[in-house]
Amino acid sequence: MARKVPRRDDLEDTVAIVVGTRPGIIKMSPLIEEAERRGYDHFVIHAGQHYSYELDEAFFDDLGLEPPAYRLDEVEETQFHGEQTAAMLAGIEAALLEEQPRAVLVCGDANFNLAGALAARKLGMVVGHVEAGLRSNDWQMPEEHNRVMIDHISDYLFSPTEEAAANAREDNVRGEIVVTGNTIVDAVQTHIDIAKTDSTILDDLGIDAGDYFVLTAHREENVDDEAVLSDVLETIAELADEYDRPIVFPIHPRTTKMLEEHGLYERATGIEQLRLIEPLGYLDFLKLLANCSLVLTDSGGIQEEACILQVPCVTLRENTERPETVDVGANVVAGTDPADVLSAVESMCDVETDWSNPIGDGTAAEQVVSTISSTPATWEE
Ligand code: UD1
Ligand code: UDP
């Protein structure tokens, strides 16, 4: 096979920042801003895993980011995890070959991160994994496979907490582990005041601060299977009945698709008090979350943001890779069974919201960029 691997000495002193999904854009935005602030050469590759305006460009607008230097298309056409990852691997590799950066940063556990890390590893570039070391220990989850694989092929593992760093150490990873906090803290700190001032979402929805719940659900294990999704809806119906207050549900396109495919959309719209709305931009979502009395979610990022914003969280999963949020009393992992969810909601409605945030102090981006920009120009394996 023709070798197209760049010579190490020829790599450019620039870093590629790979994004590809809604949370990826949000969590990488502080790094992009920090690289800009320092004048450190960088460019963004958008791997195209998310492509609808409301999961993609809306965040470039809200976060004030320049359009990415590279944006892959055709990923939208793919159906399976392997096929999707392969399409992004090929596209990212082509962009990396063109630019020859010496370092590549990925963030999180979605398929595009595995594609980015693998493309960079194969080209001998320095691989940095932001949000390294998280573990749900649930080997059924695609995100768990991705995290484990990315951690093992990274040169730098930027772990949000000591606990995450310990997970990575226990896995005998090769790279250097640096505990930085999670960049979501940086993102929330930068945007929460703007969100509180600028967003009119509560008025638009006609709801009052402190008098509604927020719901999000998009995980494969919760929405793809008809019986599970139906159970989730019945749980929400019971909750709506019991608490009789608006439950605002900005709905992920995957969930809309599955509700339609399983013939459950009308059941969802028929639940009194359940307010199905389009996915929100970042400022609107932060304002909605900051002012609710409680959030029910299967999202990783929202468990973190709720903890940062002192909002009680009930996680609609059997496990979490963010146990620090549970340890400080900000989050209860309830699963989706109605009795368990109702009992978790009851306990969290009365909880004192005075925990300290265990996932970072808002300097993660500074630490990551500082480490990456001072790595040697040629990397010794
Ligand atoms: C992906 C991640 C998940 C992350 C989530 C963030 C993996 C394995 N999953 O899940 O960890 O929590 O992103 O939101 O990487 N769709 C659209 N428009 C889009 C994107 C998706 O309509 O812009 C619909 C399509 O029908 C698509 C489905 O959502 O088939 C699933 O999208 P995909 O990116 O494969 O997974 P997510 O569920 O978004
Ligand atoms: N989010 C948003 N609008 C919404 C729902 C979520 O801006 O309507 C943001 C939220 O603030 C968080 C991120 O999206 O930062 C979480 O993304 P998601 O739940 O899709 O993925 P996960 O974090 O589970 O990977």
Coordinates of C-alpha atoms and ligand atoms in Angstrom, one line a residue, residues 21-24 26-27 50 54-55 58-59 62 108-110 131 143 147 184 187-188 214-219 249-253 277-286 288-289 297-305 309 317 321-322, ligand 2:
T21 CA -22.2 16.7 17.4
R22 CA -24.2 19.3 19.5
P23 CA -22.3 18.5 22.8
G24 CA -19.0 18.3 20.9
I26 CA -20.4 23.2 23.0
K27 CA -17.6 21.5 24.9
H50 CA -24.8 16.2 13.4
E54 CA -30.7 23.0 15.3
L55 CA -28.0 20.5 16.3
A58 CA -27.3 27.0 15.7
F59 CA -24.4 26.4 18.1
D62 CA -25.0 31.0 19.7
G108 CA -16.1 13.0 24.5
D109 CA -17.4 9.7 23.4
A110 CA -19.5 10.1 20.3
E131 CA -13.1 14.4 28.8
E143 CA -20.3 5.6 23.9
R147 CA -14.3 6.2 25.3
I184 CA -18.5 22.4 30.1
A187 CA -18.8 27.0 28.6
V188 CA -21.5 27.5 31.3
V214 CA -37.3 19.9 31.9
L215 CA -37.1 16.6 30.2
T216 CA -34.6 15.3 27.6
A217 CA -34.2 11.8 26.2
H218 CA -32.3 10.7 23.2
R219 CA -30.1 7.7 24.2
F249 CA -39.3 18.5 26.4
P250 CA -37.0 19.9 23.7
I251 CA -36.9 16.8 21.6
H252 CA -33.8 15.4 19.9
P253 CA -34.4 14.4 16.2
I277 CA -40.7 21.6 21.5
E278 CA -38.0 21.7 18.9
P279 CA -34.4 21.4 20.2
L280 CA -33.2 24.7 21.6
G281 CA -30.1 26.7 21.0
Y282 CA -27.6 26.9 23.7
L283 CA -28.6 30.2 25.3
D284 CA -32.3 29.3 25.4
F285 CA -31.5 25.8 26.8
L286 CA -29.3 27.2 29.5
L288 CA -34.6 26.9 30.6
L289 CA -32.4 24.6 32.6
T297 CA -32.5 13.4 31.4
D298 CA -30.5 10.7 29.8
S299 CA -27.9 13.3 28.6
G300 CA -24.4 13.3 29.8
G301 CA -23.8 17.0 29.3
I302 CA -27.1 18.0 31.0
Q303 CA -26.2 16.0 34.1
E304 CA -23.1 18.1 34.3
E305 CA -24.8 21.4 33.6
L309 CA -26.3 25.4 37.9
R317 CA -30.5 5.6 32.9
E321 CA -20.3 8.0 33.8
R322 CA -20.6 11.2 35.9
Ligands
UDP2 N1 -28.7 21.3 24.6 C1 -29.2 22.4 23.9 N2 -30.4 22.4 23.5 C2 -31.3 21.4 23.7 C3 -30.9 20.2 24.5 C4 -29.6 20.2 24.9 O1 -28.4 23.3 23.7 O2 -32.5 21.5 23.3 C5 -27.3 21.2 25.1 C6 -27.1 21.1 26.6 O3 -27.0 22.3 27.2 C7 -25.8 20.3 26.7 C8 -25.8 19.5 25.4 O4 -26.7 20.0 24.5 O5 -24.7 21.1 26.7 C9 -26.1 18.0 25.6 O6 -26.2 17.4 24.4 P1 -26.9 16.0 24.3 O7 -27.9 15.8 25.4 O8 -27.4 15.9 22.9 O9 -25.7 14.9 24.3 P2 -24.9 14.2 25.5 O10 -24.4 15.3 26.4 O11 -25.8 13.2 26.1 O12 -23.8 13.5 24.7

